[in-house]
Amino acid sequence: MNGEVLIDVQGLEKTFEDGNRVLRGISTQIRKSEVVAIIGPSGCGKSTFLRSLNLLEIPTGGRILFEGTDITDKSVDVDKMRQKIGMVFQQFNLFPHLTIRKNIMLAPTKLKLMNKQEAEKRALELLDRVGLPDKADAYPAMLSGGQKQRVAIARAMAMNPDVMLFDEPTSALDPEMVGEVLEIMRELAESGMTMIVVTHEMGFAREVATRAMFIDEGVIKEENHPAEFFAHPREQRLKDFLSKVL
Amino acid sequence: MSFTERFSLNFIESNRYRYITAGIKNTLLITVVAAAIGILLGFLIAIIRSTHEKTGKLKLLDLICRLYLTVIRGTPTTVQLMIVYFVIFSSVDRPLLSAFIAFGLNSAAYVAEIVRSGIMSIDPGQMEAGRSLGLSYRATMAYIIIPQAFKNVLPALANEFIVLLKETSICMAISLRDLTYGTSLISSQTYDYMFPLLLGAAIYLFFVMLLTWLFGKMERRLRQNER
């Protein structure tokens, strides 16, 4: 791996107000065009880790350098930073009161990054790319789960982010819709997008990811190239985990 | 006396219908102005309160809002109206202005709680989605949360404005000639209670039904996108 470092996580810790220590010192570097698949048992902190990267969770210790800037520093413009970090949620979180087109156009236009015509053009381009060119004027409630998630990906991409975070993007989908979303993500990965994906899709982790990361008990227990990671896991915890999910 | 004679006595002679028309004008004027104040102030309070609930910020403002809600919701509207007119504006005779303020402040308290419940009912994922796109808290509230909350609480808001319209009938307490006081003035001249009161009631009913219809139409329009 020799791309430039996009995200440098140093000793990240998160303790919730109830005293639950979810992250206990996570350090790793995410380089440009990497696709990192994060796996681990539920409650291990993988989602919290991902959500810390754009400060949806505020870390209680450690630092996160994004493109060289420490985003845990209070003086950093969080909104500006988030414009460069796309996020896709398990529950899609589309805006139900807006059409698909407006869901995608909202942030770029309100943040004055594009005018209406540009945003509209970009929205239609992206809808074409995720295979939903005819849904521009539909409302989210009219779409299937898989279609919603594809729109959510298009919405995040409309901001032209430098990295995209996926928080279990296929976990809320009916099984027959998982494939269409993973296909879009694969294409995105092939286009060179830097991606960090919390997932239970071992197939995706093995075939698309450039690095697999196993988080357990709030730390990175093991990380490796996917082929090696799945074929020859070193840690006993990972062996146990893989034997259960594969 | 025949029906037409009584009708004529109560509404035609001495142009007594003018008590009704002037009353309607005042009743509607108070309702509209108070509703406007209620919406503006109510939304503001709701946003302050829900922001505090979600983020823990605006502690002092939240405390002031809570105090306000407690006092307004804990005292009778009639007393509030009389305090505004007889105490706060004691040196000037401004019944209409007093009614605007009293009913506006009163309505704001109820609107605030309705809107706050609407804001709190929106899935936290909506705020996260907005923020993760780089929108500020304020922009996310304005473009994503409030429009959805507004739609959800529209029936409750409609109800509040219907209550407001009917509650203006206590204006008699400050001798403001609203619809109810108008009918009462007619009665005091004609010694007939049934005709003026029934007409007054019918007029309130008409406006309430009109409001219900208007809100129903608005609700259907806003709900179009749900299927």
Coordinates of C-alpha atoms in Angstrom, one line a residue:
Chain A
M1 CA 0.0 0.0 0.0
N2 CA 1.6 3.2 -1.1
G3 CA -1.2 5.8 -1.7
E4 CA -1.2 9.0 0.4
V5 CA -2.6 8.6 3.9
L6 CA -6.2 10.0 4.0
I7 CA -7.1 9.2 7.5
D8 CA -4.6 8.6 10.3
V9 CA -6.3 7.2 13.4
Q10 CA -4.1 7.4 16.5
G11 CA -5.1 5.7 19.8
L12 CA -8.8 6.3 19.3
E13 CA -10.9 5.8 22.4
K14 CA -14.6 6.1 23.1
T15 CA -16.3 5.7 26.4
F16 CA -20.1 6.2 26.5
E17 CA -21.7 8.2 29.3
D18 CA -22.9 5.0 30.9
G19 CA -19.2 4.0 31.4
N20 CA -19.2 1.5 28.5
R21 CA -15.7 1.5 27.0
V22 CA -16.4 0.7 23.4
L23 CA -13.2 1.8 21.7
R24 CA -10.0 1.0 23.6
G25 CA -7.2 2.5 21.5
I26 CA -7.6 2.0 17.8
S27 CA -4.7 3.0 15.5
T28 CA -4.7 2.6 11.8
Q29 CA -4.1 4.5 8.6
I30 CA -6.4 4.6 5.6
R31 CA -4.7 5.3 2.3
K32 CA -6.2 6.7 -0.8
S33 CA -8.2 4.2 -2.9
E34 CA -8.1 1.6 -0.2
V35 CA -11.3 -0.4 0.4
V36 CA -11.2 -1.5 4.1
A37 CA -13.8 -4.0 5.2
I38 CA -14.4 -4.0 9.0
I39 CA -15.8 -7.1 10.5
G40 CA -16.4 -8.2 14.0
P41 CA -19.1 -9.5 16.4
S42 CA -22.0 -7.2 17.3
G43 CA -21.2 -4.8 20.1
C44 CA -17.5 -4.9 19.3
G45 CA -17.3 -1.2 18.5
K46 CA -17.0 -1.4 14.7
S47 CA -19.9 0.9 14.0
T48 CA -18.8 3.3 16.8
F49 CA -15.3 3.4 15.2
L50 CA -16.8 4.2 11.8
R51 CA -19.1 6.8 13.2
S52 CA -16.2 8.4 15.0
L53 CA -14.4 9.0 11.7
N54 CA -16.9 11.8 10.8
L55 CA -17.6 12.7 14.4
L56 CA -21.1 11.4 14.6
E57 CA -19.6 9.9 17.7
I58 CA -17.2 12.2 19.6
P59 CA -14.1 10.3 20.6
T60 CA -13.1 10.5 24.3
G61 CA -9.4 9.9 23.5
G62 CA -6.9 9.8 20.7
R63 CA -6.7 11.7 17.5
I64 CA -8.1 11.4 14.0
L65 CA -6.1 13.1 11.3
F66 CA -8.1 13.6 8.1
E67 CA -6.0 14.8 5.2
G68 CA -3.5 16.0 7.8
T69 CA -5.9 18.0 10.0
D70 CA -6.8 16.8 13.5
I71 CA -10.6 16.7 13.3
T72 CA -10.9 16.0 17.0
D73 CA -9.6 19.5 17.6
K74 CA -12.4 21.8 18.7
S75 CA -11.5 24.6 16.3
V76 CA -12.0 22.4 13.2
D77 CA -15.0 23.2 11.0
V78 CA -16.8 19.9 11.4
D79 CA -19.3 20.7 8.6
K80 CA -16.6 21.4 6.1
M81 CA -14.8 18.2 7.0
R82 CA -18.0 16.1 6.7
Q83 CA -18.5 17.5 3.1
K84 CA -15.4 15.4 2.2
I85 CA -16.6 12.3 4.0
G86 CA -19.6 10.5 2.5
M87 CA -21.7 8.3 4.7
V88 CA -24.1 5.5 3.9
F89 CA -26.3 4.2 6.8
Q90 CA -27.9 0.8 7.5
Q91 CA -31.3 2.4 7.6
F92 CA -30.7 4.5 4.4
N93 CA -32.0 7.7 6.1
L94 CA -33.3 9.2 2.9
F95 CA -35.3 12.3 3.4
P96 CA -38.9 11.1 3.0
H97 CA -40.4 14.5 2.3
L98 CA -38.3 15.1 -0.8
T99 CA -38.2 13.5 -4.2
I100 CA -35.1 11.3 -5.0
R101 CA -33.8 14.1 -7.2
K102 CA -34.1 16.6 -4.4
N103 CA -32.6 14.1 -1.9
I104 CA -29.4 14.1 -4.0
M105 CA -29.5 17.9 -4.8
L106 CA -30.2 19.2 -1.3
A107 CA -26.7 19.3 0.2
P108 CA -24.8 20.5 -2.9
T109 CA -27.2 23.3 -3.5
K110 CA -27.8 24.4 0.1
L111 CA -24.1 24.4 0.7
K112 CA -23.7 26.5 -2.5
L113 CA -21.2 24.0 -4.0
M114 CA -23.3 23.8 -7.2
N115 CA -26.1 25.8 -8.7
K116 CA -29.5 24.2 -9.4
Q117 CA -28.7 23.2 -13.0
E118 CA -25.3 21.7 -12.1
A119 CA -26.8 19.8 -9.1
E120 CA -29.7 18.5 -11.2
K121 CA -27.3 17.3 -13.9
R122 CA -25.1 15.6 -11.3
A123 CA -28.1 14.0 -9.6
L124 CA -29.4 12.5 -12.9
E125 CA -25.8 11.3 -13.8
L126 CA -25.5 9.6 -10.4
L127 CA -29.0 8.1 -10.6
D128 CA -27.9 6.7 -14.0
R129 CA -24.8 5.3 -12.4
V130 CA -26.7 3.5 -9.6
G131 CA -29.2 2.2 -12.2
L132 CA -32.2 4.3 -11.2
P133 CA -32.5 6.9 -13.9
D134 CA -36.3 6.6 -13.9
K135 CA -36.8 7.3 -10.2
A136 CA -35.8 10.9 -10.1
D137 CA -39.3 12.1 -9.3
A138 CA -40.3 9.3 -7.1
Y139 CA -40.4 9.7 -3.3
P140 CA -38.4 7.4 -1.0
A141 CA -41.5 5.6 0.2
M142 CA -42.1 4.3 -3.3
L143 CA -38.7 2.5 -3.5
S144 CA -37.6 -0.9 -2.4
G145 CA -34.9 -1.2 0.2
G146 CA -32.2 -1.9 -2.3
Q147 CA -33.2 1.1 -4.4
K148 CA -33.2 3.3 -1.4
Q149 CA -29.7 2.3 -0.5
R150 CA -28.5 2.9 -4.1
V151 CA -30.1 6.4 -3.8
A152 CA -28.4 6.9 -0.5
I153 CA -25.0 6.1 -2.1
A154 CA -25.8 8.5 -5.0
R155 CA -26.7 11.2 -2.4
A156 CA -23.4 10.7 -0.6
M157 CA -21.5 10.8 -3.9
A158 CA -23.1 14.0 -5.0
M159 CA -20.8 15.8 -2.6
N160 CA -17.8 14.4 -4.4
P161 CA -16.3 13.0 -1.1
D162 CA -12.7 11.9 -0.8
V163 CA -13.8 8.9 1.3
M164 CA -17.0 7.0 1.9
L165 CA -18.1 5.3 5.1
F166 CA -20.6 2.5 4.9
D167 CA -22.3 1.4 8.1
E168 CA -23.6 -2.1 7.5
P169 CA -25.2 -1.0 4.2
T170 CA -26.8 -4.3 3.4
S171 CA -27.9 -5.4 6.9
A172 CA -31.4 -4.0 6.6
L173 CA -32.1 -5.4 3.1
D174 CA -34.1 -8.3 2.0
P175 CA -31.6 -11.0 0.8
E176 CA -32.5 -10.6 -2.8
M177 CA -31.6 -6.9 -2.7
V178 CA -28.2 -7.3 -1.2
G179 CA -26.5 -8.1 -4.5
E180 CA -27.6 -4.9 -6.3
V181 CA -26.2 -2.7 -3.6
L182 CA -22.9 -4.6 -3.3
E183 CA -22.6 -4.4 -7.1
I184 CA -22.8 -0.6 -6.9
M185 CA -20.2 -0.6 -4.1
R186 CA -17.9 -2.8 -6.2
E187 CA -18.1 -0.4 -9.1
L188 CA -17.4 2.4 -6.8
A189 CA -14.4 0.6 -5.4
E190 CA -13.1 -0.1 -8.9
S191 CA -13.4 3.6 -9.8
G192 CA -10.8 4.3 -7.1
M193 CA -13.0 5.6 -4.3
T194 CA -11.6 5.2 -0.8
M195 CA -14.1 3.2 1.2
I196 CA -14.4 2.0 4.7
V197 CA -17.2 -0.6 5.1
V198 CA -18.6 -2.1 8.2
T199 CA -20.1 -5.3 6.9
H200 CA -21.3 -8.8 7.5
E201 CA -20.9 -9.7 3.8
M202 CA -17.8 -11.8 3.9
G203 CA -17.9 -12.3 0.2
F204 CA -17.6 -8.6 -0.3
A205 CA -14.8 -8.3 2.2
R206 CA -12.9 -11.1 0.5
E207 CA -13.5 -10.1 -3.1
V208 CA -13.7 -6.3 -3.2
A209 CA -11.8 -5.1 -0.1
T210 CA -8.1 -4.4 -0.3
R211 CA -7.8 -4.9 3.4
A212 CA -9.9 -6.7 6.0
M213 CA -10.0 -5.6 9.6
F214 CA -11.2 -7.5 12.6
I215 CA -12.3 -5.4 15.5
D216 CA -13.1 -7.1 18.8
E217 CA -13.3 -5.8 22.4
G218 CA -12.7 -2.2 21.2
V219 CA -9.4 -2.9 19.5
I220 CA -8.2 -4.0 16.0
K221 CA -7.4 -7.6 16.7
E222 CA -6.1 -8.4 13.2
E223 CA -5.9 -6.8 9.9
N224 CA -4.5 -8.1 6.6
H225 CA -5.0 -8.5 2.9
P226 CA -8.3 -10.3 2.6
A227 CA -7.0 -13.4 0.9
E228 CA -4.5 -14.0 3.8
F229 CA -7.0 -12.7 6.4
F230 CA -9.7 -15.3 5.5
A231 CA -7.3 -18.2 4.5
H232 CA -4.9 -18.0 7.4
P233 CA -6.4 -16.1 10.4
R234 CA -3.8 -15.8 13.2
E235 CA -5.9 -14.7 16.2
Q236 CA -8.0 -17.4 17.9
R237 CA -10.9 -14.9 18.3
L238 CA -10.9 -14.3 14.5
K239 CA -10.7 -18.0 13.8
D240 CA -13.7 -18.6 16.1
F241 CA -15.6 -15.7 14.5
L242 CA -14.9 -16.8 10.9
S243 CA -15.9 -20.4 11.7
K244 CA -19.3 -19.0 12.8
V245 CA -20.0 -16.7 9.9
L246 CA -18.5 -18.5 7.0
Chain B
M1 CA -93.7 37.6 18.0
S2 CA -93.2 35.7 14.7
F3 CA -89.8 34.4 13.6
T4 CA -89.3 37.3 11.1
E5 CA -90.3 39.9 13.7
R6 CA -87.7 38.5 16.1
F7 CA -85.1 38.3 13.4
S8 CA -85.8 41.9 12.4
L9 CA -85.8 43.1 16.1
N10 CA -82.4 41.4 16.8
F11 CA -80.5 42.1 13.6
I12 CA -82.2 44.6 11.4
E13 CA -83.6 47.3 13.7
S14 CA -81.0 50.0 14.7
N15 CA -78.6 48.2 12.4
R16 CA -77.9 45.7 15.2
Y17 CA -76.3 43.3 12.7
R18 CA -73.3 45.6 12.9
Y19 CA -72.6 44.1 16.3
I20 CA -72.3 40.8 14.6
T21 CA -70.2 42.0 11.6
A22 CA -67.9 44.1 13.8
G23 CA -67.6 41.1 16.2
I24 CA -66.7 38.7 13.4
K25 CA -64.0 41.1 12.2
N26 CA -62.5 41.4 15.7
T27 CA -62.7 37.6 16.4
L28 CA -61.0 36.7 13.1
L29 CA -58.4 39.5 13.5
I30 CA -57.5 38.3 17.0
T31 CA -57.4 34.7 15.9
V32 CA -55.2 35.4 12.9
V33 CA -52.7 37.7 14.6
A34 CA -52.6 35.4 17.7
A35 CA -52.0 32.4 15.5
A36 CA -49.2 34.2 13.7
I37 CA -47.5 35.1 17.0
G38 CA -48.2 31.6 18.3
I39 CA -46.5 30.0 15.3
L40 CA -43.5 32.2 15.3
L41 CA -42.9 32.1 19.0
G42 CA -44.0 28.5 19.3
F43 CA -41.6 27.2 16.7
L44 CA -38.8 29.2 18.3
I45 CA -39.5 27.7 21.7
A46 CA -39.9 24.3 20.2
I47 CA -36.5 24.5 18.5
I48 CA -34.8 25.8 21.6
R49 CA -36.3 23.1 23.7
S50 CA -35.6 20.2 21.3
T51 CA -32.1 21.5 20.7
H52 CA -31.5 21.4 24.4
E53 CA -33.0 18.0 24.7
K54 CA -30.8 16.6 21.8
T55 CA -27.5 18.4 22.4
G56 CA -27.6 19.7 25.9
K57 CA -26.9 23.2 24.7
L58 CA -28.9 26.4 25.3
K59 CA -29.4 25.5 28.9
L60 CA -30.4 29.0 30.1
L61 CA -32.8 29.6 27.1
D62 CA -34.4 26.2 27.8
L63 CA -34.9 27.1 31.4
I64 CA -36.6 30.4 30.4
C65 CA -38.8 28.5 27.9
R66 CA -39.8 26.0 30.5
L67 CA -40.7 28.6 33.0
Y68 CA -42.8 30.4 30.3
L69 CA -44.7 27.2 29.4
T70 CA -45.4 26.4 33.1
V71 CA -46.8 29.8 33.8
I72 CA -48.9 30.1 30.6
R73 CA -50.2 26.6 30.7
G74 CA -50.8 26.7 34.4
T75 CA -53.1 29.8 34.5
P76 CA -56.5 30.5 32.9
T77 CA -56.5 32.3 29.6
T78 CA -59.1 34.8 30.9
V79 CA -56.8 35.7 33.7
Q80 CA -53.9 36.2 31.4
L81 CA -56.0 38.4 29.1
M82 CA -57.1 40.5 32.0
I83 CA -53.6 40.8 33.3
V84 CA -52.4 42.1 30.0
Y85 CA -55.2 44.5 29.6
F86 CA -55.8 45.8 33.2
V87 CA -52.3 45.5 34.6
I88 CA -49.7 45.7 31.8
F89 CA -51.6 48.1 29.6
S90 CA -53.4 49.7 32.6
S91 CA -52.4 53.3 31.5
V92 CA -53.7 52.9 28.0
D93 CA -57.0 51.6 26.6
R94 CA -55.8 49.0 24.1
P95 CA -58.1 46.1 24.2
L96 CA -57.3 44.8 20.7
L97 CA -53.6 44.9 21.2
S98 CA -54.0 43.3 24.6
A99 CA -56.0 40.5 23.0
F100 CA -53.3 40.0 20.3
I101 CA -50.6 39.7 22.9
A102 CA -52.5 37.6 25.4
F103 CA -53.9 35.1 22.9
G104 CA -50.6 35.1 20.9
L105 CA -48.5 34.3 24.0
N106 CA -51.0 31.7 25.2
S107 CA -51.1 30.0 21.8
A108 CA -47.3 30.0 21.5
A109 CA -47.1 27.8 24.6
Y110 CA -49.4 25.1 23.2
V111 CA -47.9 25.4 19.7
A112 CA -44.4 25.0 21.2
E113 CA -45.3 21.7 22.9
I114 CA -47.0 20.4 19.8
V115 CA -44.0 21.3 17.5
R116 CA -41.5 20.0 20.0
S117 CA -43.2 16.6 20.1
G118 CA -43.1 16.7 16.3
I119 CA -39.4 17.4 16.2
M120 CA -38.6 14.8 18.8
S121 CA -40.6 12.2 16.8
I122 CA -38.4 12.5 13.8
D123 CA -35.9 9.6 13.5
P124 CA -32.4 10.7 14.8
G125 CA -31.1 9.1 11.5
Q126 CA -32.5 12.1 9.6
M127 CA -30.3 14.5 11.6
E128 CA -27.3 12.2 11.2
A129 CA -27.9 12.0 7.5
G130 CA -28.1 15.8 7.1
R131 CA -25.1 16.4 9.3
S132 CA -23.0 13.7 7.5
L133 CA -23.6 15.5 4.2
G134 CA -21.9 18.6 5.8
L135 CA -25.1 20.5 6.5
S136 CA -25.0 22.5 9.7
Y137 CA -27.4 21.8 12.6
R138 CA -29.4 24.8 11.7
A139 CA -29.7 23.9 8.0
T140 CA -30.6 20.3 8.8
M141 CA -33.3 21.6 11.1
A142 CA -34.6 24.0 8.5
Y143 CA -34.6 21.8 5.4
I144 CA -35.0 18.3 6.8
I145 CA -36.4 18.1 10.4
I146 CA -38.9 20.9 10.6
P147 CA -40.7 20.2 7.3
Q148 CA -41.3 16.6 8.4
A149 CA -42.2 17.6 11.9
F150 CA -44.6 20.2 10.6
K151 CA -46.4 17.6 8.5
N152 CA -46.7 15.2 11.4
V153 CA -48.2 17.8 13.8
L154 CA -50.5 19.5 11.4
P155 CA -53.6 17.8 12.8
A156 CA -52.7 18.9 16.3
L157 CA -51.9 22.4 15.1
A158 CA -55.3 22.6 13.4
N159 CA -56.9 21.6 16.7
E160 CA -54.9 24.3 18.5
F161 CA -56.1 27.0 16.1
I162 CA -59.7 25.8 16.4
V163 CA -59.4 26.1 20.2
L164 CA -57.9 29.5 19.8
L165 CA -60.7 30.7 17.6
K166 CA -63.3 29.6 20.1
E167 CA -61.3 30.9 23.1
T168 CA -61.4 34.4 21.8
S169 CA -65.0 34.5 23.0
I170 CA -63.7 35.4 26.5
C171 CA -62.8 38.9 25.2
M172 CA -65.9 40.2 27.0
A173 CA -63.7 40.2 30.1
I174 CA -61.9 43.2 28.7
S175 CA -65.0 44.7 27.0
L176 CA -63.6 43.9 23.6
R177 CA -66.4 43.6 21.1
D178 CA -65.8 40.3 19.6
L179 CA -68.5 38.0 18.1
T180 CA -69.7 36.7 21.5
Y181 CA -69.7 40.1 23.2
G182 CA -71.5 41.5 20.1
T183 CA -74.3 39.0 20.5
S184 CA -74.5 39.7 24.1
L185 CA -74.9 43.4 23.5
I186 CA -77.8 42.7 21.1
S187 CA -79.5 40.6 23.8
S188 CA -79.1 43.4 26.4
Q189 CA -81.0 45.7 24.1
T190 CA -83.7 43.3 22.8
Y191 CA -84.1 41.0 25.8
D192 CA -83.8 38.1 23.4
Y193 CA -81.1 35.6 24.1
M194 CA -81.9 32.7 21.8
F195 CA -81.6 34.4 18.4
P196 CA -78.3 36.2 18.9
L197 CA -76.7 33.3 20.8
L198 CA -77.7 30.7 18.2
L199 CA -76.5 32.9 15.3
G200 CA -73.2 33.5 17.2
A201 CA -72.8 29.8 17.7
A202 CA -73.6 29.1 14.0
I203 CA -71.0 31.6 12.9
Y204 CA -68.3 30.0 15.2
L205 CA -69.3 26.6 13.8
F206 CA -69.0 27.9 10.2
F207 CA -65.5 29.2 10.8
V208 CA -64.3 26.1 12.6
M209 CA -65.6 23.9 9.8
L210 CA -63.8 26.2 7.3
L211 CA -60.6 25.8 9.3
T212 CA -61.0 22.1 9.5
W213 CA -61.5 21.9 5.7
L214 CA -58.5 24.1 5.0
F215 CA -56.2 22.1 7.2
G216 CA -57.5 18.8 5.9
K217 CA -56.7 20.0 2.4
M218 CA -53.2 21.1 3.4
E219 CA -52.6 17.8 5.1
R220 CA -53.7 15.8 2.1
R221 CA -51.3 17.8 -0.1
L222 CA -48.4 17.3 2.3
R223 CA -49.1 13.6 2.5
Q224 CA -49.1 13.0 -1.2
N225 CA -45.5 11.7 -1.1
E226 CA -46.1 8.9 1.4
R227 CA -47.1 6.3 -1.1

